[in-house]
Structure formats: C-alpha cells, structure tokens
Short mmCIF file of N, CA and C in Angstrom, two decimals:
data_model
loop_
_atom_site.label_atom_id
_atom_site.label_comp_id
_atom_site.label_asym_id
_atom_site.label_seq_id
_atom_site.Cartn_x
_atom_site.Cartn_y
_atom_site.Cartn_z
N MET C 1 -10.33 0.88 9.36
CA MET C 1 -8.91 0.78 9.65
C MET C 1 -8.63 1.49 10.98
N THR C 2 -8.57 2.81 10.98
CA THR C 2 -8.24 3.54 12.21
C THR C 2 -8.72 4.97 12.09
N PRO C 3 -9.09 5.55 13.24
CA PRO C 3 -9.46 6.97 13.22
C PRO C 3 -8.24 7.88 13.20
N TYR C 4 -7.06 7.32 13.37
CA TYR C 4 -5.84 8.11 13.44
C TYR C 4 -5.19 8.17 12.06
N ALA C 5 -5.75 9.02 11.22
CA ALA C 5 -5.26 9.08 9.84
C ALA C 5 -5.29 10.51 9.31
N LEU C 6 -4.36 10.77 8.39
CA LEU C 6 -4.33 12.02 7.65
C LEU C 6 -4.16 11.68 6.16
N THR C 7 -4.80 12.48 5.32
CA THR C 7 -4.67 12.31 3.87
C THR C 7 -3.93 13.50 3.31
N VAL C 8 -3.05 13.22 2.36
CA VAL C 8 -2.32 14.28 1.66
C VAL C 8 -2.64 14.18 0.18
N ASP C 9 -3.15 15.27 -0.35
CA ASP C 9 -3.46 15.35 -1.78
C ASP C 9 -2.44 16.27 -2.40
N ALA C 10 -1.48 15.65 -3.13
CA ALA C 10 -0.40 16.42 -3.77
C ALA C 10 -0.66 16.59 -5.25
N GLY C 11 -1.86 16.22 -5.72
CA GLY C 11 -2.18 16.35 -7.13
C GLY C 11 -1.48 15.34 -8.02
N ILE C 12 -1.06 14.24 -7.47
CA ILE C 12 -0.34 13.23 -8.19
C ILE C 12 -1.29 12.43 -9.08
N GLU C 13 -0.86 12.12 -10.28
CA GLU C 13 -1.72 11.40 -11.25
C GLU C 13 -1.31 9.95 -11.47
N ASP C 14 -0.24 9.48 -10.84
CA ASP C 14 0.31 8.16 -11.14
C ASP C 14 0.61 7.40 -9.83
N LEU C 15 0.25 6.10 -9.79
CA LEU C 15 0.46 5.31 -8.59
C LEU C 15 1.94 5.23 -8.20
N LEU C 16 2.82 5.03 -9.17
CA LEU C 16 4.25 4.94 -8.83
C LEU C 16 4.79 6.23 -8.26
N ASP C 17 4.29 7.38 -8.76
CA ASP C 17 4.70 8.66 -8.18
C ASP C 17 4.17 8.80 -6.75
N ALA C 18 2.97 8.27 -6.49
CA ALA C 18 2.44 8.30 -5.13
C ALA C 18 3.29 7.40 -4.22
N ASP C 19 3.71 6.24 -4.72
CA ASP C 19 4.60 5.36 -3.94
C ASP C 19 5.87 6.11 -3.58
N ARG C 20 6.44 6.78 -4.58
CA ARG C 20 7.67 7.54 -4.33
C ARG C 20 7.47 8.63 -3.28
N LEU C 21 6.31 9.30 -3.32
CA LEU C 21 6.02 10.33 -2.33
C LEU C 21 5.97 9.72 -0.93
N LEU C 22 5.31 8.59 -0.77
CA LEU C 22 5.27 7.95 0.54
C LEU C 22 6.65 7.56 1.02
N HIS C 23 7.49 7.04 0.16
CA HIS C 23 8.86 6.69 0.56
C HIS C 23 9.67 7.95 0.90
N ARG C 24 9.44 9.02 0.16
CA ARG C 24 10.14 10.28 0.45
C ARG C 24 9.70 10.81 1.80
N MET C 25 8.40 10.74 2.10
CA MET C 25 7.89 11.18 3.40
C MET C 25 8.53 10.38 4.52
N THR C 26 8.65 9.08 4.33
CA THR C 26 9.23 8.21 5.34
C THR C 26 10.66 8.63 5.63
N ALA C 27 11.42 8.86 4.56
CA ALA C 27 12.83 9.24 4.73
C ALA C 27 12.97 10.63 5.33
N GLU C 28 12.19 11.56 4.90
CA GLU C 28 12.35 12.94 5.36
C GLU C 28 11.70 13.26 6.70
N LEU C 29 10.65 12.52 7.05
CA LEU C 29 9.90 12.85 8.28
C LEU C 29 10.16 11.88 9.42
N ASP C 30 11.00 10.85 9.21
CA ASP C 30 11.29 9.87 10.24
C ASP C 30 10.00 9.31 10.84
N LEU C 31 9.18 8.74 10.01
CA LEU C 31 7.88 8.21 10.42
C LEU C 31 8.04 6.94 11.24
N PRO C 32 7.12 6.65 12.17
CA PRO C 32 7.20 5.41 12.96
C PRO C 32 7.15 4.17 12.06
N GLU C 33 7.84 3.11 12.50
CA GLU C 33 7.90 1.87 11.71
C GLU C 33 6.55 1.18 11.57
N ASP C 34 5.62 1.41 12.53
CA ASP C 34 4.32 0.76 12.43
C ASP C 34 3.29 1.63 11.69
N MET C 35 3.78 2.63 11.00
CA MET C 35 2.93 3.52 10.20
C MET C 35 2.39 2.77 8.97
N PHE C 36 1.16 3.06 8.61
CA PHE C 36 0.59 2.57 7.36
C PHE C 36 0.54 3.76 6.39
N GLY C 37 1.06 3.55 5.19
CA GLY C 37 1.03 4.56 4.15
C GLY C 37 0.35 3.97 2.94
N CYS C 38 -0.77 4.55 2.54
CA CYS C 38 -1.57 3.98 1.46
C CYS C 38 -1.82 4.99 0.35
N THR C 39 -2.12 4.45 -0.82
CA THR C 39 -2.55 5.26 -1.96
C THR C 39 -4.05 5.09 -2.11
N HIS C 40 -4.70 6.13 -2.61
CA HIS C 40 -6.16 6.11 -2.80
C HIS C 40 -6.47 6.82 -4.13
N LEU C 41 -7.26 6.17 -4.96
CA LEU C 41 -7.67 6.78 -6.21
C LEU C 41 -8.82 7.75 -5.93
N VAL C 42 -8.61 9.01 -6.33
CA VAL C 42 -9.63 10.04 -6.15
C VAL C 42 -10.34 10.19 -7.51
N ARG C 43 -11.63 9.89 -7.52
CA ARG C 43 -12.39 9.93 -8.76
C ARG C 43 -13.39 11.07 -8.72
N ASP C 44 -12.94 12.23 -9.08
CA ASP C 44 -13.86 13.38 -9.17
C ASP C 44 -13.56 14.09 -10.49
N ASP C 45 -13.84 15.38 -10.57
CA ASP C 45 -13.62 16.08 -11.85
C ASP C 45 -12.14 16.18 -12.22
N ARG C 46 -11.26 15.86 -11.28
CA ARG C 46 -9.82 15.88 -11.53
C ARG C 46 -9.21 14.59 -10.93
N PRO C 47 -9.32 13.46 -11.66
CA PRO C 47 -8.81 12.19 -11.13
C PRO C 47 -7.33 12.26 -10.77
N ARG C 48 -6.97 11.66 -9.61
CA ARG C 48 -5.63 11.72 -9.12
C ARG C 48 -5.45 10.64 -8.04
N VAL C 49 -4.25 10.60 -7.46
CA VAL C 49 -3.94 9.64 -6.40
C VAL C 49 -3.55 10.42 -5.14
N ALA C 50 -4.30 10.23 -4.06
CA ALA C 50 -3.94 10.83 -2.78
C ALA C 50 -3.25 9.76 -1.95
N VAL C 51 -2.54 10.19 -0.93
CA VAL C 51 -1.87 9.25 -0.02
C VAL C 51 -2.38 9.49 1.41
N SER C 52 -2.39 8.43 2.20
CA SER C 52 -2.80 8.55 3.59
C SER C 52 -1.73 7.96 4.48
N LEU C 53 -1.62 8.50 5.67
CA LEU C 53 -0.75 7.98 6.70
C LEU C 53 -1.59 7.73 7.93
N SER C 54 -1.40 6.56 8.55
CA SER C 54 -2.18 6.23 9.73
C SER C 54 -1.39 5.30 10.65
N LEU C 55 -1.81 5.28 11.91
CA LEU C 55 -1.29 4.36 12.90
C LEU C 55 -2.47 3.54 13.39
N PRO C 56 -2.27 2.26 13.67
CA PRO C 56 -3.39 1.39 13.99
C PRO C 56 -4.03 1.64 15.35
N SER C 57 -3.27 2.08 16.32
CA SER C 57 -3.85 2.12 17.66
C SER C 57 -3.52 3.34 18.51
N ARG C 58 -2.94 4.34 17.86
CA ARG C 58 -2.64 5.53 18.66
C ARG C 58 -2.68 6.74 17.72
N PRO C 59 -2.87 7.91 18.32
CA PRO C 59 -2.92 9.13 17.48
C PRO C 59 -1.59 9.38 16.77
N LEU C 60 -1.70 10.03 15.65
CA LEU C 60 -0.50 10.47 14.94
C LEU C 60 0.18 11.57 15.74
N PRO C 61 1.49 11.71 15.61
CA PRO C 61 2.19 12.78 16.32
C PRO C 61 1.54 14.14 15.99
N ASP C 62 1.43 14.99 17.00
CA ASP C 62 0.76 16.30 16.83
C ASP C 62 1.39 17.15 15.74
N THR C 63 2.67 17.06 15.57
CA THR C 63 3.35 17.91 14.60
C THR C 63 3.30 17.37 13.17
N LEU C 64 2.80 16.15 13.00
CA LEU C 64 2.84 15.54 11.67
C LEU C 64 2.00 16.31 10.65
N ARG C 65 0.83 16.77 11.05
CA ARG C 65 -0.02 17.50 10.10
C ARG C 65 0.70 18.72 9.54
N GLU C 66 1.36 19.44 10.42
CA GLU C 66 2.11 20.63 9.98
C GLU C 66 3.26 20.27 9.04
N ARG C 67 3.98 19.17 9.36
CA ARG C 67 5.08 18.75 8.52
C ARG C 67 4.63 18.22 7.16
N LEU C 68 3.43 17.63 7.12
CA LEU C 68 2.90 17.10 5.86
C LEU C 68 2.40 18.20 4.93
N ALA C 69 2.12 19.37 5.46
CA ALA C 69 1.60 20.46 4.66
C ALA C 69 2.56 20.84 3.52
N GLY C 70 3.83 20.57 3.67
CA GLY C 70 4.79 20.85 2.62
C GLY C 70 4.68 19.94 1.43
N TYR C 71 3.90 18.87 1.54
CA TYR C 71 3.75 17.89 0.46
C TYR C 71 2.45 18.08 -0.32
N GLY C 72 1.49 18.76 0.24
CA GLY C 72 0.20 18.95 -0.43
C GLY C 72 -0.87 19.36 0.56
N THR C 73 -2.12 19.29 0.13
CA THR C 73 -3.26 19.63 0.98
C THR C 73 -3.51 18.50 1.96
N VAL C 74 -3.54 18.80 3.23
CA VAL C 74 -3.71 17.78 4.28
C VAL C 74 -5.13 17.86 4.83
N SER C 75 -5.76 16.71 4.98
CA SER C 75 -7.08 16.66 5.58
C SER C 75 -7.14 15.46 6.54
N PRO C 76 -8.02 15.54 7.55
CA PRO C 76 -8.13 14.44 8.52
C PRO C 76 -8.85 13.23 7.91
N GLY C 77 -8.51 12.07 8.41
CA GLY C 77 -9.20 10.83 7.99
C GLY C 77 -8.67 10.27 6.69
N LEU C 78 -9.40 9.26 6.22
CA LEU C 78 -9.05 8.56 4.98
C LEU C 78 -10.04 8.93 3.88
N PRO C 79 -9.58 8.99 2.64
CA PRO C 79 -10.51 9.29 1.53
C PRO C 79 -11.46 8.15 1.24
N ASP C 80 -11.06 6.91 1.58
CA ASP C 80 -11.91 5.74 1.40
C ASP C 80 -11.38 4.60 2.27
N GLU C 81 -12.04 3.48 2.24
CA GLU C 81 -11.63 2.35 3.10
C GLU C 81 -10.85 1.27 2.36
N VAL C 82 -10.48 1.51 1.11
CA VAL C 82 -9.84 0.48 0.31
C VAL C 82 -8.46 0.88 -0.18
N GLY C 83 -7.73 1.55 0.63
CA GLY C 83 -6.41 1.99 0.22
C GLY C 83 -5.47 0.83 -0.14
N ARG C 84 -4.54 1.16 -0.98
CA ARG C 84 -3.48 0.24 -1.45
C ARG C 84 -2.27 0.52 -0.60
N ALA C 85 -1.85 -0.44 0.21
CA ALA C 85 -0.76 -0.24 1.17
C ALA C 85 0.61 -0.29 0.52
N VAL C 86 1.37 0.74 0.76
CA VAL C 86 2.77 0.80 0.30
C VAL C 86 3.70 0.67 1.50
N LEU C 87 3.35 1.32 2.59
CA LEU C 87 4.09 1.25 3.86
C LEU C 87 3.23 0.53 4.86
N TYR C 88 3.77 -0.47 5.52
CA TYR C 88 3.03 -1.19 6.57
C TYR C 88 4.02 -2.04 7.33
N PRO C 89 3.69 -2.41 8.56
CA PRO C 89 4.62 -3.22 9.36
C PRO C 89 5.02 -4.49 8.61
N GLY C 90 6.34 -4.72 8.50
CA GLY C 90 6.85 -5.92 7.88
C GLY C 90 7.17 -5.80 6.40
N VAL C 91 6.78 -4.72 5.75
CA VAL C 91 6.97 -4.62 4.31
C VAL C 91 8.43 -4.74 3.90
N SER C 92 9.35 -4.23 4.69
CA SER C 92 10.77 -4.27 4.30
C SER C 92 11.32 -5.68 4.25
N ALA C 93 10.69 -6.64 4.94
CA ALA C 93 11.15 -8.02 4.92
C ALA C 93 10.56 -8.84 3.80
N LEU C 94 9.64 -8.28 3.04
CA LEU C 94 8.99 -9.04 1.98
C LEU C 94 9.77 -8.94 0.67
N THR C 95 10.93 -9.60 0.69
CA THR C 95 11.79 -9.61 -0.48
C THR C 95 12.07 -11.06 -0.89
N GLY C 96 12.42 -11.23 -2.14
CA GLY C 96 12.75 -12.58 -2.61
C GLY C 96 11.55 -13.48 -2.66
N THR C 97 11.75 -14.75 -2.30
CA THR C 97 10.67 -15.73 -2.32
C THR C 97 10.39 -16.16 -0.89
N LEU C 98 9.12 -16.13 -0.51
CA LEU C 98 8.64 -16.50 0.80
C LEU C 98 7.48 -17.46 0.68
N THR C 99 7.21 -18.22 1.72
CA THR C 99 6.00 -19.01 1.73
C THR C 99 4.84 -18.10 2.15
N VAL C 100 3.64 -18.52 1.88
CA VAL C 100 2.47 -17.76 2.33
C VAL C 100 2.51 -17.59 3.85
N ALA C 101 2.87 -18.67 4.55
CA ALA C 101 2.93 -18.59 6.00
C ALA C 101 3.97 -17.56 6.47
N GLU C 102 5.13 -17.51 5.84
CA GLU C 102 6.15 -16.53 6.21
C GLU C 102 5.69 -15.11 5.94
N LEU C 103 5.02 -14.91 4.82
CA LEU C 103 4.52 -13.58 4.44
C LEU C 103 3.51 -13.09 5.49
N LEU C 104 2.59 -13.96 5.85
CA LEU C 104 1.55 -13.58 6.81
C LEU C 104 2.11 -13.38 8.21
N ALA C 105 3.05 -14.23 8.61
CA ALA C 105 3.62 -14.11 9.98
C ALA C 105 4.54 -12.90 10.10
N GLY C 106 5.17 -12.49 9.01
CA GLY C 106 6.15 -11.43 9.08
C GLY C 106 5.69 -10.06 8.69
N SER C 107 4.40 -9.91 8.42
CA SER C 107 3.90 -8.60 7.98
C SER C 107 2.47 -8.35 8.49
N ALA C 108 1.97 -7.18 8.20
CA ALA C 108 0.62 -6.81 8.59
C ALA C 108 -0.46 -7.41 7.64
N ILE C 109 -0.03 -8.12 6.60
CA ILE C 109 -0.99 -8.71 5.68
C ILE C 109 -1.74 -9.84 6.41
N ALA C 110 -3.07 -9.82 6.34
CA ALA C 110 -3.90 -10.76 7.05
C ALA C 110 -4.20 -12.02 6.23
N ARG C 111 -4.28 -11.87 4.91
CA ARG C 111 -4.58 -13.05 4.08
C ARG C 111 -4.14 -12.79 2.65
N VAL C 112 -4.04 -13.90 1.92
CA VAL C 112 -3.65 -13.89 0.51
C VAL C 112 -4.79 -14.55 -0.28
N THR C 113 -5.16 -13.91 -1.39
CA THR C 113 -6.15 -14.52 -2.28
C THR C 113 -5.46 -14.77 -3.62
N VAL C 114 -5.96 -15.73 -4.36
CA VAL C 114 -5.43 -16.04 -5.67
C VAL C 114 -6.53 -15.78 -6.70
N LEU C 115 -6.24 -14.89 -7.63
CA LEU C 115 -7.25 -14.54 -8.63
C LEU C 115 -7.70 -15.78 -9.39
N GLY C 116 -9.01 -15.91 -9.54
CA GLY C 116 -9.59 -17.03 -10.27
C GLY C 116 -9.78 -18.30 -9.47
N THR C 117 -9.47 -18.28 -8.18
CA THR C 117 -9.69 -19.46 -7.34
C THR C 117 -10.49 -19.09 -6.10
N PRO C 118 -11.38 -19.97 -5.69
CA PRO C 118 -12.20 -19.64 -4.51
C PRO C 118 -11.49 -19.86 -3.18
N GLU C 119 -10.49 -20.74 -3.14
CA GLU C 119 -9.82 -21.08 -1.92
C GLU C 119 -8.52 -20.30 -1.73
N PRO C 120 -8.16 -20.03 -0.49
CA PRO C 120 -6.86 -19.38 -0.24
C PRO C 120 -5.73 -20.36 -0.51
N PRO C 121 -4.55 -19.85 -0.81
CA PRO C 121 -3.41 -20.75 -1.04
C PRO C 121 -2.96 -21.39 0.27
N GLY C 122 -2.35 -22.56 0.14
CA GLY C 122 -1.84 -23.25 1.33
C GLY C 122 -0.63 -22.49 1.92
N PRO C 123 -0.33 -22.74 3.18
CA PRO C 123 0.72 -21.99 3.84
C PRO C 123 2.12 -22.27 3.28
N ASP C 124 2.31 -23.39 2.58
CA ASP C 124 3.63 -23.73 2.05
C ASP C 124 3.83 -23.27 0.60
N ILE C 125 2.80 -22.67 0.00
CA ILE C 125 2.94 -22.17 -1.38
C ILE C 125 3.94 -21.01 -1.35
N ARG C 126 4.81 -20.99 -2.30
CA ARG C 126 5.84 -19.94 -2.39
C ARG C 126 5.34 -18.73 -3.19
N ILE C 127 5.67 -17.55 -2.67
CA ILE C 127 5.32 -16.28 -3.34
C ILE C 127 6.63 -15.60 -3.75
N VAL C 128 6.78 -15.33 -5.02
CA VAL C 128 7.94 -14.60 -5.52
C VAL C 128 7.54 -13.13 -5.46
N THR C 129 8.07 -12.40 -4.49
CA THR C 129 7.60 -11.05 -4.20
C THR C 129 7.99 -9.99 -5.23
N ARG C 130 9.03 -10.22 -5.96
CA ARG C 130 9.60 -9.22 -6.87
C ARG C 130 9.88 -7.91 -6.12
N ASP C 131 10.02 -8.03 -4.79
CA ASP C 131 10.29 -6.90 -3.90
C ASP C 131 9.27 -5.77 -4.08
N HIS C 132 8.03 -6.16 -4.38
CA HIS C 132 6.96 -5.19 -4.62
C HIS C 132 5.63 -5.85 -4.20
N VAL C 133 5.25 -5.64 -2.94
CA VAL C 133 4.05 -6.27 -2.38
C VAL C 133 3.10 -5.17 -1.95
N ARG C 134 1.99 -5.04 -2.67
CA ARG C 134 1.02 -3.95 -2.42
C ARG C 134 -0.36 -4.54 -2.12
N PRO C 135 -0.61 -4.89 -0.86
CA PRO C 135 -1.93 -5.38 -0.48
C PRO C 135 -2.93 -4.24 -0.45
N GLN C 136 -4.23 -4.56 -0.40
CA GLN C 136 -5.27 -3.55 -0.26
C GLN C 136 -6.12 -3.83 0.96
N TRP C 137 -6.67 -2.74 1.52
CA TRP C 137 -7.59 -2.91 2.64
C TRP C 137 -8.89 -3.44 2.12
N GLN C 138 -9.37 -4.49 2.77
CA GLN C 138 -10.69 -5.10 2.49
C GLN C 138 -11.29 -5.46 3.83
N ARG C 139 -12.39 -4.83 4.16
CA ARG C 139 -13.08 -5.11 5.44
C ARG C 139 -12.14 -5.07 6.63
N ASP C 140 -11.38 -4.01 6.71
CA ASP C 140 -10.48 -3.75 7.85
C ASP C 140 -9.31 -4.71 7.98
N GLU C 141 -8.92 -5.39 6.89
CA GLU C 141 -7.70 -6.19 6.91
C GLU C 141 -6.98 -6.03 5.60
N LEU C 142 -5.66 -6.17 5.69
CA LEU C 142 -4.82 -6.11 4.47
C LEU C 142 -4.86 -7.44 3.74
N VAL C 143 -5.21 -7.38 2.44
CA VAL C 143 -5.32 -8.60 1.65
C VAL C 143 -4.46 -8.45 0.41
N LEU C 144 -3.61 -9.45 0.18
CA LEU C 144 -2.75 -9.45 -0.99
C LEU C 144 -3.38 -10.31 -2.07
N ALA C 145 -3.62 -9.71 -3.23
CA ALA C 145 -4.09 -10.47 -4.39
C ALA C 145 -2.88 -10.99 -5.14
N ALA C 146 -2.88 -12.28 -5.45
CA ALA C 146 -1.76 -12.92 -6.13
C ALA C 146 -2.28 -13.66 -7.37
N THR C 147 -1.37 -13.98 -8.26
CA THR C 147 -1.70 -14.77 -9.45
C THR C 147 -0.75 -15.94 -9.55
N PRO C 148 -1.19 -17.05 -10.15
CA PRO C 148 -0.31 -18.19 -10.34
C PRO C 148 0.86 -17.83 -11.25
N ALA C 149 2.03 -18.43 -10.98
CA ALA C 149 3.23 -18.22 -11.78
C ALA C 149 3.89 -19.58 -12.06
N LEU C 150 5.00 -19.53 -12.74
CA LEU C 150 5.75 -20.75 -13.09
C LEU C 150 6.14 -21.56 -11.85
N GLY C 151 6.20 -22.85 -12.02
CA GLY C 151 6.69 -23.74 -10.97
C GLY C 151 5.80 -23.84 -9.76
N GLY C 152 4.52 -23.56 -9.91
CA GLY C 152 3.59 -23.65 -8.80
C GLY C 152 3.73 -22.55 -7.79
N THR C 153 4.37 -21.46 -8.16
CA THR C 153 4.51 -20.33 -7.26
C THR C 153 3.40 -19.31 -7.51
N LEU C 154 3.40 -18.30 -6.71
CA LEU C 154 2.50 -17.15 -6.87
C LEU C 154 3.34 -15.89 -7.01
N VAL C 155 2.76 -14.85 -7.60
CA VAL C 155 3.37 -13.53 -7.62
C VAL C 155 2.29 -12.53 -7.25
N PRO C 156 2.64 -11.44 -6.58
CA PRO C 156 1.64 -10.40 -6.34
C PRO C 156 1.04 -9.94 -7.64
N PHE C 157 -0.25 -9.65 -7.64
CA PHE C 157 -0.98 -9.25 -8.83
C PHE C 157 -0.36 -7.96 -9.44
N GLU C 158 0.01 -7.03 -8.60
CA GLU C 158 0.58 -5.77 -9.11
C GLU C 158 2.05 -5.95 -9.43
N VAL C 159 2.44 -5.59 -10.64
CA VAL C 159 3.82 -5.70 -11.06
C VAL C 159 4.59 -4.44 -10.67
N PRO C 160 5.89 -4.57 -10.42
CA PRO C 160 6.68 -3.41 -9.98
C PRO C 160 6.81 -2.29 -11.01
N ASN C 161 6.93 -2.63 -12.26
CA ASN C 161 7.11 -1.62 -13.33
C ASN C 161 6.11 -1.89 -14.43
N PRO C 162 4.87 -1.44 -14.23
CA PRO C 162 3.86 -1.71 -15.25
C PRO C 162 4.12 -0.96 -16.57
N THR C 163 3.73 -1.58 -17.64
CA THR C 163 3.86 -0.95 -18.94
C THR C 163 2.68 0.03 -19.10
N PRO C 164 2.96 1.30 -19.41
CA PRO C 164 1.87 2.25 -19.60
C PRO C 164 0.95 1.81 -20.73
N CYS C 165 -0.31 2.13 -20.58
CA CYS C 165 -1.28 1.79 -21.65
C CYS C 165 -0.83 2.43 -22.96
N CYS C 166 -0.94 1.65 -24.00
CA CYS C 166 -0.63 2.13 -25.35
C CYS C 166 0.86 2.51 -25.49
N ALA C 167 1.75 1.87 -24.78
CA ALA C 167 3.16 2.20 -24.78
C ALA C 167 3.80 2.04 -26.15
N ASP C 168 3.21 1.16 -26.97
CA ASP C 168 3.84 0.90 -28.28
C ASP C 168 3.29 1.78 -29.38
N HIS C 169 2.47 2.73 -29.06
CA HIS C 169 1.89 3.65 -30.09
C HIS C 169 2.63 4.92 -30.18
#
C-alpha cells in the first residue's frame, strides 16, 4: 500500500468499535480527505483490532503521531497488508444504489468480486450499498467482496449491523 502509515492499537476487541474510532479520529483530528483508515485483526495472545492511517503518496503530517498517542499505542507502518478499509477516497459518496461502474469511478475501490463466481460483475450491475462499504486490501488494491441479492443486484458482503454470535442464547 504505502510506506506512509501509522498504526494505533487502542485495545479494541470489536470491528464496529474500531470503525467508530476511525470516524472519531477523522472528526477530531481534521484528517486529509485522501486518507486511508483501515482496521486490522491482531492475532496474538490478546486478539484485538488495531487501526491504521495512511496516505498513498506523501508522508503523514509530522504532528499526527503525537496527536494519535491520545487514542492508543502508536507504531510506524502497517500491522499487515490486508486491512479492511473504513476511510478512503470516495467513501462518503457510496450511498444508496450505484452501478459497479459508478462505484469504481467514484472511489478508491479498484475492483468488485462476487462470492461464488469466477467472473467480475458487469459495469451496469447495481450494488445496494446499505451505506456500509468495507473493501479490503488485496495485492495493493482495494477490493470489494459482494454477494448476490434480490432483483439481480449485489450487496457488500459485510453487513452494517451484524448479529453477534449466539445472540439468541
């Protein structure tokens, strides 16, 4: 992705809480609009979700590391290469229903895949975004995994409000 990255480990255990942290950082720190904010699963003796902030082609502001220290432990670089993007160029426009072509042209997402199919969707296929589009980095490009939905549409694989495991117990 980029050498211009910082990781913040705030000890968060939930993806949605990590999303909220990234949005809070954006609001409180006035981050650049072309900033990438990703979540990363940390799998060690204390599983958790870390977040990263990066810019694609220029160094992060010098003062950002100091300002991020109030959110958790800050370290240089990315914890891995497969982050789940929450903040990225164009994300705010990915609302409602868009065609694949509109989604790709209006955001940093490079391609869309459909689970269970070998071919990419056509440019005119509609994606119902549910206002929650979380692509992942794969081989240095953002890729959105989608699933078929009613009426020949697609929806992003990740749902906005997932049901916790064993919620009915």
